[in-house]
mmCIF file of C-alpha atoms in Angstrom:
data_model
loop_
_atom_site.group_PDB
_atom_site.id
_atom_site.type_symbol
_atom_site.label_atom_id
_atom_site.label_comp_id
_atom_site.label_asym_id
_atom_site.label_seq_id
_atom_site.Cartn_x
_atom_site.Cartn_y
_atom_site.Cartn_z
ATOM 1 C CA MET A 1 122.117 30.745 90.736
ATOM 2 C CA THR A 2 118.674 31.692 91.986
ATOM 3 C CA THR A 3 118.119 32.404 95.676
ATOM 4 C CA ILE A 4 114.736 32.445 97.408
ATOM 5 C CA THR A 5 114.352 33.731 100.960
ATOM 6 C CA ILE A 6 111.290 32.620 102.913
ATOM 7 C CA GLY A 7 110.369 33.911 106.376
ATOM 8 C CA ILE A 8 108.508 31.803 108.919
ATOM 9 C CA VAL A 9 106.441 34.270 110.982
ATOM 10 C CA ALA A 10 103.704 33.966 113.624
ATOM 11 C CA HIS A 11 102.604 34.781 117.123
ATOM 12 C CA VAL A 12 104.536 33.197 119.987
ATOM 13 C CA ASP A 13 104.219 29.401 120.333
ATOM 14 C CA ALA A 14 102.454 28.886 116.993
ATOM 15 C CA GLY A 15 105.128 26.391 115.955
ATOM 16 C CA LYS A 16 107.500 28.370 113.716
ATOM 17 C CA THR A 17 110.650 26.610 114.850
ATOM 18 C CA SER A 18 108.975 23.196 114.715
ATOM 19 C CA LEU A 19 107.834 23.913 111.149
ATOM 20 C CA THR A 20 111.367 25.009 110.258
ATOM 21 C CA GLU A 21 112.707 21.727 111.657
ATOM 22 C CA ARG A 22 110.184 19.761 109.569
ATOM 23 C CA ILE A 23 111.170 21.667 106.413
ATOM 24 C CA LEU A 24 114.847 20.925 107.079
ATOM 25 C CA TYR A 25 114.059 17.264 107.669
ATOM 26 C CA GLU A 26 111.911 16.912 104.539
ATOM 27 C CA THR A 27 114.641 18.527 102.417
ATOM 28 C CA ASN A 28 117.259 16.138 103.878
ATOM 29 C CA VAL A 29 119.232 18.913 105.567
ATOM 30 C CA ILE A 30 118.907 17.180 108.939
ATOM 31 C CA LYS A 31 118.509 13.491 109.767
ATOM 32 C CA GLU A 32 116.468 13.986 112.929
ATOM 33 C CA ILE A 33 113.824 16.577 113.811
ATOM 34 C CA GLY A 34 114.826 18.707 116.782
ATOM 35 C CA ARG A 35 112.333 19.725 119.447
ATOM 36 C CA VAL A 36 112.013 23.144 121.047
ATOM 37 C CA ASP A 37 111.315 21.619 124.476
ATOM 38 C CA SER A 38 114.435 19.448 124.153
ATOM 39 C CA GLY A 39 116.591 22.435 123.160
ATOM 40 C CA ASN A 40 118.040 20.704 120.105
ATOM 41 C CA THR A 41 116.652 22.681 117.163
ATOM 42 C CA GLN A 42 118.822 24.068 114.373
ATOM 43 C CA THR A 43 117.684 27.672 114.648
ATOM 44 C CA ASP A 44 117.390 28.323 118.389
ATOM 45 C CA SER A 45 121.118 28.422 119.077
ATOM 46 C CA MET A 46 121.381 31.017 121.852
ATOM 47 C CA GLU A 47 121.457 29.539 125.356
ATOM 48 C CA LEU A 48 118.627 31.844 126.483
ATOM 49 C CA GLU A 49 116.470 30.658 123.557
ATOM 50 C CA ARG A 50 117.035 27.042 124.551
ATOM 51 C CA GLN A 51 116.291 27.745 128.223
ATOM 52 C CA ARG A 52 113.096 29.711 127.557
ATOM 53 C CA GLY A 53 111.905 27.675 124.577
ATOM 54 C CA ILE A 54 111.362 30.759 122.424
ATOM 55 C CA THR A 55 113.131 32.340 119.477
ATOM 56 C CA ILE A 56 114.762 35.670 120.314
ATOM 57 C CA LYS A 57 116.949 36.312 117.252
ATOM 58 C CA ALA A 58 115.981 35.550 113.672
ATOM 59 C CA SER A 59 118.030 32.627 112.352
ATOM 60 C CA VAL A 60 118.749 31.633 108.769
ATOM 61 C CA VAL A 61 119.194 28.099 107.483
ATOM 62 C CA SER A 62 119.983 27.403 103.840
ATOM 63 C CA PHE A 63 119.684 24.440 101.517
ATOM 64 C CA PHE A 64 119.526 23.738 97.811
ATOM 65 C CA ILE A 65 116.691 22.373 95.727
ATOM 66 C CA ASP A 66 118.321 21.602 92.401
ATOM 67 C CA ASP A 67 120.112 24.850 91.476
ATOM 68 C CA VAL A 68 117.969 27.073 93.720
ATOM 69 C CA LYS A 69 119.352 28.191 97.065
ATOM 70 C CA VAL A 70 116.565 28.441 99.639
ATOM 71 C CA ASN A 71 117.092 30.539 102.753
ATOM 72 C CA VAL A 72 114.562 29.971 105.531
ATOM 73 C CA ILE A 73 114.412 32.600 108.259
ATOM 74 C CA ASP A 74 112.922 31.425 111.573
ATOM 75 C CA THR A 75 111.711 34.607 113.286
ATOM 76 C CA PRO A 76 110.717 35.371 116.886
ATOM 77 C CA GLY A 77 107.018 35.308 117.734
ATOM 78 C CA HIS A 78 106.997 37.222 120.993
ATOM 79 C CA ALA A 79 105.755 40.797 120.592
ATOM 80 C CA ASP A 80 108.814 42.071 122.511
ATOM 81 C CA PHE A 81 110.989 41.007 119.570
ATOM 82 C CA ILE A 82 108.874 42.438 116.715
ATOM 83 C CA ALA A 83 111.746 44.693 115.576
ATOM 84 C CA GLU A 84 113.762 41.550 114.836
ATOM 85 C CA VAL A 85 110.907 40.251 112.675
ATOM 86 C CA GLU A 86 110.483 43.556 110.848
ATOM 87 C CA ARG A 87 114.196 43.590 109.926
ATOM 88 C CA SER A 88 113.720 40.190 108.311
ATOM 89 C CA PHE A 89 110.867 41.469 106.121
ATOM 90 C CA ARG A 90 113.343 43.549 104.093
ATOM 91 C CA VAL A 91 114.919 40.469 102.512
ATOM 92 C CA LEU A 92 111.915 38.176 102.031
ATOM 93 C CA ASP A 93 110.722 36.823 98.714
ATOM 94 C CA GLY A 94 107.829 35.127 100.499
ATOM 95 C CA ALA A 95 106.507 34.233 103.927
ATOM 96 C CA ILE A 96 104.760 31.425 105.731
ATOM 97 C CA LEU A 97 102.421 32.841 108.375
ATOM 98 C CA VAL A 98 101.863 30.092 110.945
ATOM 99 C CA ILE A 99 98.561 29.993 112.835
ATOM 100 C CA SER A 100 97.872 27.604 115.704
ATOM 101 C CA ALA A 101 94.724 25.510 115.248
ATOM 102 C CA VAL A 102 94.293 25.690 119.026
ATOM 103 C CA GLU A 103 94.728 29.434 119.636
ATOM 104 C CA GLY A 104 93.556 30.667 116.230
ATOM 105 C CA VAL A 105 94.193 34.130 114.840
ATOM 106 C CA GLN A 106 95.888 36.305 117.470
ATOM 107 C CA ALA A 107 96.551 40.065 117.624
ATOM 108 C CA GLN A 108 100.154 39.445 116.528
ATOM 109 C CA THR A 109 98.874 37.380 113.578
ATOM 110 C CA LYS A 110 96.781 40.327 112.376
ATOM 111 C CA ILE A 111 99.716 42.741 112.667
ATOM 112 C CA LEU A 112 102.005 40.398 110.762
ATOM 113 C CA MET A 113 99.457 39.802 107.991
ATOM 114 C CA ARG A 114 98.796 43.527 107.547
ATOM 115 C CA THR A 115 102.529 44.197 107.311
ATOM 116 C CA LEU A 116 103.101 41.372 104.819
ATOM 117 C CA GLN A 117 100.230 42.665 102.679
ATOM 118 C CA LYS A 118 101.471 46.255 102.871
ATOM 119 C CA LEU A 119 104.925 45.128 101.712
ATOM 120 C CA ASN A 120 103.403 42.917 98.975
ATOM 121 C CA ILE A 121 105.185 39.831 100.293
ATOM 122 C CA PRO A 122 103.535 36.664 98.929
ATOM 123 C CA THR A 123 102.272 34.698 101.921
ATOM 124 C CA ILE A 124 101.142 31.156 102.626
ATOM 125 C CA LEU A 125 98.920 30.760 105.694
ATOM 126 C CA PHE A 126 99.874 27.534 107.464
ATOM 127 C CA VAL A 127 97.537 26.168 110.150
ATOM 128 C CA ASN A 128 99.657 24.218 112.599
ATOM 129 C CA LYS A 129 98.904 22.011 115.616
ATOM 130 C CA ILE A 130 95.833 20.434 114.002
ATOM 131 C CA ASP A 131 96.604 17.237 115.921
ATOM 132 C CA ARG A 132 96.473 18.916 119.346
ATOM 133 C CA SER A 133 93.686 18.728 121.893
ATOM 134 C CA GLY A 134 91.443 21.768 121.454
ATOM 135 C CA ALA A 135 92.312 22.234 117.784
ATOM 136 C CA ASN A 136 89.437 23.551 115.704
ATOM 137 C CA THR A 137 90.443 23.939 112.072
ATOM 138 C CA GLU A 138 86.950 24.933 110.921
ATOM 139 C CA LYS A 139 86.832 27.780 113.440
ATOM 140 C CA VAL A 140 90.352 28.890 112.484
ATOM 141 C CA MET A 141 89.509 28.845 108.759
ATOM 142 C CA LYS A 142 86.472 31.011 109.512
ATOM 143 C CA GLN A 143 88.687 33.433 111.481
ATOM 144 C CA ILE A 144 91.211 33.524 108.643
ATOM 145 C CA LYS A 145 88.534 34.351 106.066
ATOM 146 C CA GLU A 146 86.907 37.002 108.281
ATOM 147 C CA VAL A 147 90.031 38.652 109.679
ATOM 148 C CA LEU A 148 93.011 37.963 107.399
ATOM 149 C CA SER A 149 91.926 37.110 103.863
ATOM 150 C CA ASN A 150 88.607 36.091 102.390
ATOM 151 C CA GLU A 151 90.586 34.599 99.494
ATOM 152 C CA ALA A 152 92.150 31.897 101.698
ATOM 153 C CA PHE A 153 91.279 28.285 100.979
ATOM 154 C CA PRO A 154 92.250 25.072 102.752
ATOM 155 C CA PHE A 155 94.297 22.260 101.305
ATOM 156 C CA TYR A 156 95.463 19.284 103.281
ATOM 157 C CA SER A 157 98.381 16.909 103.223
ATOM 158 C CA VAL A 158 99.188 14.208 105.711
ATOM 159 C CA LEU A 159 102.842 13.278 106.093
#
């Protein structure tokens, strides 16, 4: 059996846990998408996480796609919990670096990208919150190309 471990990483409030919920929903692991503000997500299980609406401990959820076991690690975004994120890097086969279309590339985003590159972890850059007021995907794509990777290119899918 093949196992793939993917980390969801980003600055705080970029939407890591919400993306994890969507992945679990689209792979039929859950029947209903949980919401961070409702405190009913699969990966924020500690009471303090639910109260504060942030991830404190990295959480793993697993599912199968055919004969491949996929582990998704939802990591904290707050800089105070960076050690928790760094521990997760040791087991990753790939990462999804989430960037908010409203806030754009943040200091934490740069640190995470540099670390992922240094460790040669294949990374997908995922621009989230494109439907929010204040979102500016063109500006964010420009930031990504200038600050993170000039090899990045956009592709779009509407669910």
